[in-house]
Amino acid sequence: MDFSSFLTSLGTSFLIFVILMLLFTWLSTKPGNTVVYYPNRILKGLDPLEGGSRTHNPFTWIQEALSSTEQDVISMSGFDTAVYFVFMSTVLGILALSGVVLLPVLLPVAATEKNVKTSTNTSVGAFNDLDKLFMGNVQEKSPRLWAFLIGTYWVSLVSYYLLWKAYKHVSRLRADALMSPEVRPEQFAILVRDIPRVSEGQTRKEQVDSYFRAIYPETFYRSMVVTNNKEVNKIWEELEGYKKKLAHAEAVYAQSKATGKPEGARPTNKTGFLGLIGKKVDSIEYYNEKINEQIPKLESEQKVTLREKQQDAALVFFTNRLVAASAAQSLHAQIVDHWTVTDAPEPRQVIWKNLKIKFFERQVRQYIVYVIVALTILFYMIPIGFISAFTTLDNLKKLIPFIKPVVNVASIKTVLEAYLPQIALLVFLALLPKLLLSLSKAEGIPSESHVVRAASGKYFYFSVLNVFIGVTVGSTLFTTLKAIEKDPNSVVTLLADSLPGSATFFLTFVALKFFIGYGLELSRIIPLIIFHLKRKYMCKTEAELKAAWYPGDLGYATRVPGDMLILTIVLCYSIIAPLIIPFGVVYFGLGWLVLRNQALKVYVPSYESYGRMWPHMHKRILAALILYQVTMFGYFIARKFYYAALLIPLPIISLFFGYASSQKFYRFFQDAALEVVCHELKEIPNMEQVFRAFIPKSLGSEKIDDDQFEDALSQVSRTASFV
Amino acid sequence: MDFSSFLTSLGTSFLIFVILMLLFTWLSTKPGNTVVYYPNRILKGLDPLEGGSRTHNPFTWIQEALSSTEQDVISMSGFDTAVYFVFMSTVLGILALSGVVLLPVLLPVAATEKNVKTSTNTSVGAFNDLDKLFMGNVQEKSPRLWAFLIGTYWVSLVSYYLLWKAYKHVSRLRADALMSPEVRPEQFAILVRDIPRVSEGQTRKEQVDSYFRAIYPETFYRSMVVTNNKEVNKIWEELEGYKKKLAHAEAVYAQSKATGKPEGARPTNKTGFLGLIGKKVDSIEYYNEKINEQIPKLESEQKVTLREKQQDAALVFFTNRLVAASAAQSLHAQIVDHWTVTDAPEPRQVIWKNLKIKFFERQVRQYIVYVIVALTILFYMIPIGFISAFTTLDNLKKLIPFIKPVVNVASIKTVLEAYLPQIALLVFLALLPKLLLSLSKAEGIPSESHVVRAASGKYFYFSVLNVFIGVTVGSTLFTTLKAIEKDPNSVVTLLADSLPGSATFFLTFVALKFFIGYGLELSRIIPLIIFHLKRKYMCKTEAELKAAWYPGDLGYATRVPGDMLILTIVLCYSIIAPLIIPFGVVYFGLGWLVLRNQALKVYVPSYESYGRMWPHMHKRILAALILYQVTMFGYFIARKFYYAALLIPLPIISLFFGYASSQKFYRFFQDAALEVVCHELKEIPNMEQVFRAFIPKSLGSEKIDDDQFEDALSQVSRTASFV
C-alpha cells in the first residue's frame, strides 16, 4: 500500500464519520426518534431531551459525555458499565502517555536515518514514504535503536502504573456497589449445587431446609429447590405468545373500526404452519380460546414441576447479607463435591438449566469446551492466513492474473487496496461470537454475566492469535514459507520479521474500526431503520412498539475483545511504527465519547456483576503487554541489536506484576469481603420480596397460592428473626 | 553382590532383630525401665504394665498391637497418629495385593526363560542366581513380557482403589475429630495477619476489636494482639533455668544431709563461663538471688511487651466454633492482602515469631526457600552419586588397588559388600532433616505441624531424586558415562537401564532398614542407656527425671519421607524384580506392628493437626506411582518391547486420579466443613479458659492481673453472649 491509498482510506473513513455524526445530530432531535436515541432515559422515567440535546449543535453530545461523572454512569447504566469506562480510560491513558513521549522522540530518530535500502523488511509492497517513519528505517545495529529500546520500557512502565491504579479504583467501585444500603435480592441468597441424594422418607425440601437450619439456626430464612422448568417454560411462552397475538388482533380490530367501516373488520388468521396454511379462523376468538386452553395446562404443569421435577440444586435465603456472603465462601460438606455453594447470581441472569449439572460434569464439560475452542482457533487460523494473503492486491494479481486490468484502474485499485482485506477480516470475525457464547454456556456456568466473561476471554485469545498473528504471518506467507524451508530456526523471528510489513494494514484497520464503527454506533442508523419499518408494518400494540425500540446492552462479549484486539495491535506496533499510537488514542478517545453517550442514553444493561469483568480485562491487557514485549525482543534480535537482552526482564516483570495484582485484588472479585457487606442497610429487608424475586416467571403466576410453593420452595422458617 | 553375600546380609539383619526383640522383652518388664517403655501410658495416668505386658513372652507386644483398634490409637496418640497408620496399612495393602498376584506369576515366567546371556543389564557385578528371578532374565521382545506389562497395570489399579478408600476413611476420621463435643481452644479462634496500620488516636487492640465486632456483633468474644516476645522469652527462660538449678542444688543439699554429715554440704558453683571459671559461690543463695533479680525484670518486660511490642497479627476469639470455622474461610478485607485470616493452630504449636511476617514477604520467602531446596537437591546429588559408585566394592578395588588384599578376605568382603554402601547412604541422609525443617520454618508458616508437612515434602523429593535416582544412575556411572558420550539420546533410557543393576542393592537397603531400624526402634536401646546415665549422674529432682525419660513424638518430618522412599523403591522394582515385594510387605508390616506398640506406649504427640498430613502422603504415594509408571515405560522400551506404548495412559490416569481426589476431598483438609463443626458441644465453652490457653508461658504469670492484658489482649466484649 502506498502513501496515497493510505490517505484515501483515512479520508474516506473520516468523511463517513462526519456524515454519520451530522445524521445523528439531525435525527436525534426529531421527536419520533427519541425512543431510538434515548431509550435508557425513557425507561428510567427521565425527560429524553433534557439538557442541551434539543440544539442542532453537532458537538452537544460530546459536551454532555465529557461533563458526565462516573456516578452518572453508575446510576444510569450500572457498575459494569462504569468498569468498562475505567478500562477505556486506562487504555487511553496508556496510549496517550506513551505517545507523548514516543512520538516526538522516535519519529525524528527514524526519519533522519540516511541509509534506507539496507532494511530487510520490504517483503510486502514496495517501500514508501510512510515506512520512513518506522523503526525498520533505522539501520541494523545502529545506536539509534537505544531510543526504541528505552521506549519499550517506557510503554511497559506506564502500563503497570495505570493498571495498578485502575485495579485499585475498580476494587473501590465494587466495594461501593456491594456495601450499598439498597436491598439487593442476590445478596441475601446463595446458590447450592450438588446436593446429595435424598434419604428415604424425606423430601428434597426437607433435606435442604434441615441441612441449612442446623448450620444457620438464626439466619436461615427459606430455600427454593431448583426445578426442571423446560415444560412449564414452553407452555408459558406459548401462552404469552397467544396473549400478544390477541392484543395485536384486538388492536388491528380497533384500528379497522377507527379507519374503515364503523363495525370494523375482524382480523383472521390460518391455524397451520406459520399462519400460511390451514383453516381460516377469527383471530380474537381463536386466541381467546387458545389462552383459555393454556391457562389450566400451565397451572397443572406448574404444580407437576414444583412437586416432581425438583433437581439437586437450590437457592438458600438468609435474613442477613453478611451471613449469606460468608456462607457463599465457606465449605459446607465434608465431601467437597457435595453441597457446593457459590454466591447467587442476580435473578435475571440465572441460567436455570445449568444449575443441575454436577461438579465433575462441570469440569469435564469445561475441558471439552477448551479443547473445542483450541481446535476452532487452530482451524480458523489457516483460512484467515490465506484470506489475508490473497486479499492483498499484489498477491491477488499474482494469483489471478486476469483481474489485472480491472484493479489497475487507479480509483478502483485505491479503494480495493484500502478496504478489501479489512472488510474480509471484519466479516469473518462477525461469525464467531454466537458460537463462543453457546460453548461457554455449555460449560455449566450458572449466570449470564459469567458466560459473557468466559466467551469474551475465548474471543480475545481467538482474535489475537488469528487476526493479529494470523494476518501478520499470513501476509508474508509466500515469502516466508521458503525462508523457513531453508532455515527452520527462522520460525522464532518469523513474527518479528513480518510485523513491519503489516503495519499499514493495521493502521487502516484501526482507522476503519473507529471511524466507521463508532460512526454507525453513534448514529444508530440500522436500529433506527428497523424501528421505523417495524412501527410502520408490524407493531399494533404498545408492548410491540416497546419491543421494537427496546435497546440491548453494551455487548461486552464482543466489544471488549474487539477493543483488546486494537490495543494489542497498537501496543505491538507502538515502537516499530509509533505513528499507530495516535490512531489508538483516537480509537479509545472516540470510543469513550461515543459509548459514554450510548451508555447514558441508549443501552440498558441486561445484568449487573458488580465489576467482575475487570480482572479479565486486566489479565488480557497484561497478556497483550507480554505479547508486545516478546515481539519487541524478537524484533530487536531481527535488527541484530544484541542489547535486546536487556528486554528479557520485561515479560518476567509483567508476570510478576500480574501475580502480585491478582494476589492483592482478585479474591475480592470472586467473593464479597465481609468488611464491605457488614455495612448497614437502609431498611429491614422484606424477605418475602427477596424470595419472590427469584421465582421464574413461568412459575410465578399471581393465581398460584403461596402454599403451593411449599414443595419446592420450602416454608418460612419459624425461628427466623427478620433482622 | 552374589547370592551368598545377599543371604549373609539378610541373615545378620534378622539375627540382630531377634536379639533386639528379646532384649526388648527382657528390658521392658524391669520396673526401673517402665518410664522408657511406657511413658505415654504413664503420662496418661494409666498403669504401664496393664494387660499382658508383664509376661516374658516375646510376642505379647505383637498381640497387643494387633488387637488394638483405631479408637485406641486415637485416644492414646491422637488423630495424626491414626492417619499415619492408615498410611501404613494402605501401603501394606498395595504391596500385599500386588505381591499375591505378581509373585506366583512373574517369578516362574522369568525363571523358566532359557537364553540368559543375551541380557544387557549386567553392568554391576556378575550375573548371579538372584538375577534369574528378575525381568532382565526375559529375552528382549519376548511375548513373556506381556505378563510384566499386565502386572504394571495391576499394581496401579490396586493403588488407585486403596488410595481412594483411604482418602475417604481419613476424611471421615478428620470429620470425627472436628465434630468432637470436646471444647478445643483452636476451634474457637482464628488467626488474623497483615493487619493494616493503626489510624491516629487508636490502639491496635481497639482497631482489631472494632473491626471484628462490626462484622460479628454477637459472636465476637475478644482478641489477642500478637507481641514480639523475644526479650520476655529470654528473661523467662533464664528465670526458669535458675529455678531448675535451684531445685537441683536443693536436692543435692538434701541428699548430702541424708548420706553424709547431718548438717550436709552446701553445693557451690562458679559464676563464670559454663560454671568453670569465676568466683565460687553458694549455689542455693546464688540462684535465689538471681531469681529474685529476674522476677521484677520479667514483670516489667511483660508490661513493656504487652504495651509496646504489639505486632500486626492477632488471634480473634469467637463464642461459637461454627462462626470461627466460617470466619477462617471468608474474605474479610476488600484488599486481599490485608486482614488475612486462617484457622488458628493449636496453642502449643503456634510459631509466634512467624505471625508478623507480611503477606508478600511470606510468598517471597517461600520462593527463595524453594530455590535453596532445589539447589540443595542438585548439589547433594553429585556427591551421593559418587559415594554410591565408590562404595561398590568392585569400583573401590578398581580405584584403590592396594585395598584388594584386605577386601578379598572372604568374610570381610561379604560384610563390607553387604553394608558399606547402605550405611554410607543412611549416614548421609541423617544430616539433612534439620536443615529442611529450619528452611520450612523460614517460609513464615504459622504452625509446627505445617512446618513438618512442608519439610517432609521437601525431604521426599530430595530422597527420591537423590537416593533412588542418584544411586541407581550413580552405580552405573562409570559404564553409562561413556554410553552417553556416544549417544546422547540414551539419557532417556538411562534410569531404566540402570535399575536392574541396583536391584540387589535396594533389596539389602530395605532389609537393613526394617530389621535394624525397627529393631532399634522397638528395643529403645539408645534412649534407655541415655536415661539410665542421666538418672545416675545428673538428675536430682523429679522434674529433671521426667525430662530425662520424656519421649518425643513419632517424628513425621523424617519418618514419612523415609517410608515413602522405601515405597518408591519397592514400587519401581515391583515388576523388574518382584522379589522385592515381600521385603516391602515385611517393612511396612513390621513397621505397623512396631510403631503401633510405640504409639500406644511410648511416643507422645507434640501437636494435633487432625489428619492434615494425609493429602501430602496421598500426593507423594501418587508421585511414586507415576515415577514407577514412567520408569516401567522406559524399561519396556529398553527391552525393545514396543507394546510398551500401552503403558502411556497410566501416568495420565494417575494425574487424573490425583486431580479428582484432591477436588473431592482436599478442601476439607484445609478448611473445616460447616456441617461438621455445627455439631453440639458437650458443654458451654469457658471462653476465659479458651482465651488463656493461647497466652504464651512467658507472658502468663499468675501474678499478672487480668487488667494488665488489656493492652494487647483486649477486654471481654460486653455484648458477648456465652453460648
Short mmCIF file of N, CA, C and O in Angstrom, two decimals, chain A residues 35-36 39-40 43 76-77 81 348 521 524 527 546-556 559 598-599 601-607:
data_model
loop_
_atom_site.label_atom_id
_atom_site.label_comp_id
_atom_site.label_asym_id
_atom_site.label_seq_id
_atom_site.Cartn_x
_atom_site.Cartn_y
_atom_site.Cartn_z
N VAL A 35 -37.23 7.45 21.04
CA VAL A 35 -37.15 6.11 21.61
C VAL A 35 -35.94 5.34 21.08
O VAL A 35 -35.50 4.37 21.70
N VAL A 36 -35.39 5.77 19.94
CA VAL A 36 -34.20 5.09 19.43
C VAL A 36 -32.94 5.71 20.03
O VAL A 36 -31.98 5.01 20.33
N PRO A 39 -33.55 5.65 24.66
CA PRO A 39 -34.38 4.65 25.33
C PRO A 39 -34.04 4.48 26.81
O PRO A 39 -34.94 4.29 27.64
N ASN A 40 -32.77 4.55 27.14
CA ASN A 40 -32.39 4.34 28.53
C ASN A 40 -32.99 5.40 29.43
O ASN A 40 -33.49 5.12 30.52
N LEU A 43 -36.77 4.75 29.72
CA LEU A 43 -37.08 3.64 30.62
C LEU A 43 -36.84 4.01 32.08
O LEU A 43 -37.48 3.47 32.97
N MET A 76 -27.10 5.54 35.75
CA MET A 76 -27.85 5.30 34.51
C MET A 76 -27.63 3.89 33.97
O MET A 76 -28.50 3.32 33.32
N SER A 77 -26.43 3.34 34.21
CA SER A 77 -26.11 2.12 33.47
C SER A 77 -25.40 1.06 34.31
O SER A 77 -25.02 0.02 33.79
N THR A 81 -20.87 -1.03 33.56
CA THR A 81 -20.57 -0.03 32.55
C THR A 81 -19.50 0.92 33.05
O THR A 81 -18.59 1.30 32.30
N ARG A 348 -32.28 -12.10 37.34
CA ARG A 348 -32.48 -12.00 35.90
C ARG A 348 -31.42 -12.71 35.09
O ARG A 348 -31.60 -12.94 33.91
N GLU A 521 -22.25 3.31 15.34
CA GLU A 521 -22.67 3.16 16.73
C GLU A 521 -23.44 4.40 17.18
O GLU A 521 -24.54 4.32 17.72
N ARG A 524 -26.74 5.15 15.09
CA ARG A 524 -27.77 4.11 15.23
C ARG A 524 -28.67 4.05 13.99
O ARG A 524 -29.90 3.96 14.10
N PRO A 527 -30.54 0.38 13.77
CA PRO A 527 -31.69 0.22 14.67
C PRO A 527 -32.82 1.19 14.32
O PRO A 527 -34.00 0.85 14.43
N LYS A 546 -42.75 -1.13 22.13
CA LYS A 546 -41.64 -1.09 23.09
C LYS A 546 -40.60 -2.15 22.73
O LYS A 546 -39.40 -1.89 22.77
N ALA A 547 -41.06 -3.32 22.37
CA ALA A 547 -40.14 -4.38 21.96
C ALA A 547 -39.33 -3.94 20.76
O ALA A 547 -38.17 -4.32 20.60
N ALA A 548 -39.94 -3.12 19.89
CA ALA A 548 -39.25 -2.69 18.68
C ALA A 548 -38.12 -1.72 18.97
O ALA A 548 -37.11 -1.71 18.28
N TRP A 549 -38.30 -0.88 19.99
CA TRP A 549 -37.20 0.06 20.26
C TRP A 549 -36.34 -0.32 21.46
O TRP A 549 -35.32 0.29 21.73
N TYR A 550 -36.75 -1.34 22.17
CA TYR A 550 -36.01 -1.69 23.39
C TYR A 550 -34.55 -1.99 23.03
O TYR A 550 -34.27 -2.86 22.21
N PRO A 551 -33.63 -1.24 23.63
CA PRO A 551 -32.22 -1.40 23.24
C PRO A 551 -31.59 -2.60 23.94
O PRO A 551 -32.09 -3.07 24.95
N GLY A 552 -30.50 -3.08 23.41
CA GLY A 552 -29.76 -4.15 24.07
C GLY A 552 -28.81 -3.60 25.11
O GLY A 552 -28.94 -2.44 25.52
N ASP A 553 -27.86 -4.42 25.50
CA ASP A 553 -26.82 -3.89 26.40
C ASP A 553 -25.57 -3.61 25.59
O ASP A 553 -25.56 -3.70 24.36
N LEU A 554 -24.51 -3.24 26.29
CA LEU A 554 -23.29 -2.85 25.59
C LEU A 554 -22.66 -4.00 24.81
O LEU A 554 -21.85 -3.76 23.91
N GLY A 555 -23.01 -5.22 25.16
CA GLY A 555 -22.46 -6.37 24.43
C GLY A 555 -20.99 -6.60 24.69
O GLY A 555 -20.17 -6.61 23.80
N TYR A 556 -20.69 -6.81 25.99
CA TYR A 556 -19.28 -6.97 26.36
C TYR A 556 -18.61 -8.13 25.64
O TYR A 556 -17.43 -8.09 25.36
N ARG A 559 -17.56 -6.67 22.39
CA ARG A 559 -16.97 -5.34 22.43
C ARG A 559 -15.59 -5.34 23.09
O ARG A 559 -14.63 -4.77 22.55
N GLN A 598 -23.82 6.59 24.51
CA GLN A 598 -24.72 5.44 24.39
C GLN A 598 -25.09 4.88 25.77
O GLN A 598 -26.23 4.48 25.99
N ALA A 599 -24.12 4.86 26.67
CA ALA A 599 -24.39 4.29 28.00
C ALA A 599 -25.39 5.16 28.75
O ALA A 599 -26.27 4.66 29.45
N LYS A 601 -27.58 7.24 27.40
CA LYS A 601 -28.87 7.46 26.75
C LYS A 601 -29.49 6.23 26.11
O LYS A 601 -30.70 6.16 25.98
N VAL A 602 -28.67 5.31 25.65
CA VAL A 602 -29.24 4.24 24.83
C VAL A 602 -29.31 2.89 25.55
O VAL A 602 -30.39 2.40 25.88
N TYR A 603 -28.15 2.32 25.81
CA TYR A 603 -28.15 0.92 26.21
C TYR A 603 -28.68 0.70 27.62
O TYR A 603 -28.48 1.51 28.52
N VAL A 604 -29.33 -0.43 27.79
CA VAL A 604 -29.85 -0.82 29.10
C VAL A 604 -29.13 -2.11 29.48
O VAL A 604 -29.24 -3.11 28.78
N PRO A 605 -28.36 -2.09 30.56
CA PRO A 605 -27.62 -3.30 30.92
C PRO A 605 -28.58 -4.45 31.21
O PRO A 605 -29.63 -4.25 31.82
N SER A 606 -28.21 -5.66 30.75
CA SER A 606 -29.11 -6.78 30.98
C SER A 606 -28.71 -7.56 32.22
O SER A 606 -29.37 -8.53 32.57
N TYR A 607 -27.63 -7.18 32.86
CA TYR A 607 -27.28 -7.80 34.15
C TYR A 607 -26.29 -6.89 34.85
O TYR A 607 -25.77 -5.93 34.27
#
